[in-house]
Coordinates of C-alpha atoms in Angstrom, one line a residue:
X1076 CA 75.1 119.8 96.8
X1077 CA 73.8 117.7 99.7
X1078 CA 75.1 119.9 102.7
X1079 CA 75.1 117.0 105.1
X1080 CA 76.5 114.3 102.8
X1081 CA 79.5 116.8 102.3
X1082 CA 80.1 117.0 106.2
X1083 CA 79.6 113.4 107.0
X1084 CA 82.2 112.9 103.7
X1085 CA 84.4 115.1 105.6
X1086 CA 84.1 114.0 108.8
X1087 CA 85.3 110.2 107.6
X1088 CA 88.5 111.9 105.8
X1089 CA 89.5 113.8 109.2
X1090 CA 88.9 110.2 110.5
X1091 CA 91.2 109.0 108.3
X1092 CA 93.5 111.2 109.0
X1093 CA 94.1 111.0 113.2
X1094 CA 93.8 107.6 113.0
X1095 CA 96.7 107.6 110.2
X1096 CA 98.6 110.6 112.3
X1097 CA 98.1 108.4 115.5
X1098 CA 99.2 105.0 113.4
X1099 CA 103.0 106.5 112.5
X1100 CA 104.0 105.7 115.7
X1101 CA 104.5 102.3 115.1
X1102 CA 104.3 102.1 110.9
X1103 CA 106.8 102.3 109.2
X1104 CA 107.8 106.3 108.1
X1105 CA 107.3 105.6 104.5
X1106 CA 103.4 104.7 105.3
X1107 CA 103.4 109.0 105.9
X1108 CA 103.9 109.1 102.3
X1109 CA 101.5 107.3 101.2
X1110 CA 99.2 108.6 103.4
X1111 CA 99.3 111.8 102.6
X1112 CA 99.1 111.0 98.8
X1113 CA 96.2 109.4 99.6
X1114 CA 94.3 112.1 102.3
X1115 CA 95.1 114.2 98.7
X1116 CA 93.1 112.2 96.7
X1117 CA 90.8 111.5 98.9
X1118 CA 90.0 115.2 99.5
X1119 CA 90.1 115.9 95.7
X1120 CA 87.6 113.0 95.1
X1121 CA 85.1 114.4 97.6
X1122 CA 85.4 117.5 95.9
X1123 CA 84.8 116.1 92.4
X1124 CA 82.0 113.6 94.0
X1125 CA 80.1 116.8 94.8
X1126 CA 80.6 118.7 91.4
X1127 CA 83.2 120.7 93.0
X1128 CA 86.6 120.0 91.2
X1129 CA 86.4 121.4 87.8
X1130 CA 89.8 123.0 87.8
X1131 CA 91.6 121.4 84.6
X1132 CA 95.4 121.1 87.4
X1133 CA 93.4 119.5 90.0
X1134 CA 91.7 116.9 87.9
X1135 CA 94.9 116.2 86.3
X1136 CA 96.5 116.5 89.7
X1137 CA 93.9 113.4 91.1
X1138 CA 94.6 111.3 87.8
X1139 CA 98.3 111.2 88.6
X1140 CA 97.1 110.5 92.7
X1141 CA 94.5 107.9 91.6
X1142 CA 97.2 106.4 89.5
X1143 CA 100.1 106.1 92.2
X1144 CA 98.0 105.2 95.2
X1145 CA 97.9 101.9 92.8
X1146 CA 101.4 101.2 92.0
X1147 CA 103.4 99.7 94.9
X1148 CA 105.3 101.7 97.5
X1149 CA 108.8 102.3 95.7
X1150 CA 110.4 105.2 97.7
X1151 CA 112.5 106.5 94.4
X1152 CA 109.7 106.3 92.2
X1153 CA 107.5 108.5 94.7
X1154 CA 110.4 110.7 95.7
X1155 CA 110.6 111.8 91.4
X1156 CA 106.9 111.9 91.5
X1157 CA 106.9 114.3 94.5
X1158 CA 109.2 116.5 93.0
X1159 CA 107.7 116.9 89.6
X1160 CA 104.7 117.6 91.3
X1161 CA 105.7 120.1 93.4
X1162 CA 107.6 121.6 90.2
X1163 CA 104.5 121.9 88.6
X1164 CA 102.4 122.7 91.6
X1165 CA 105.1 126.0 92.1
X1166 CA 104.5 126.8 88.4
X1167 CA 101.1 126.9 88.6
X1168 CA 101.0 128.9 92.2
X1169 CA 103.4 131.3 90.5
X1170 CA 100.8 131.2 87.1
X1171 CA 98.1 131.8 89.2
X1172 CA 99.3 134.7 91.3
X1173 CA 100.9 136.7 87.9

């Protein structure tokens, strides 16, 4: 693990993320979703670029991201999505802490 790669990968996703906080101010609030989604993925991918993500949830977790940040921005179809992945995101928090 390249310690300096990892920071300047880092310091691009905080970027990313001001300059999206600062942007909701005039986008539209459903851009926050997206967002978000992708900051997630983005921050998963970083970790799995560096041979860090080799939790079996968060890979599968960054399959399902990867995949949405591709479909189009339909508010009902992300609103299901968010809630079965918080569902299973609970379940495996709860899993985790038995």
């Amino acid at each position: 693990m390249n310690a300096e790669h990892l920071q300047e990968e880092f310091f691009h996703l905080i970027a990313y993320m001001i300059t999206s906080a600062r942007g909701l101010y005039e986008e539209p609030a459903d851009y926050g979703v997206f967002r978000l989604l992708d900051s997630a993925g983005r921050l998963l991918g970083i970790l799995q670029n560096q041979g860090l993500l080799t939790d079996r949830f968060l890979l599968d977790l960054k399959q399902k991201i990867d995949a949405e940040r591709e479909n189009s921005m339909d508010n009902e179809r992300q609103r299901r999505l968010l809630d079965e992945w918080i569902l299973a995101i609970s379940e495996e928090m709860r899993r985790r802490l038995d």
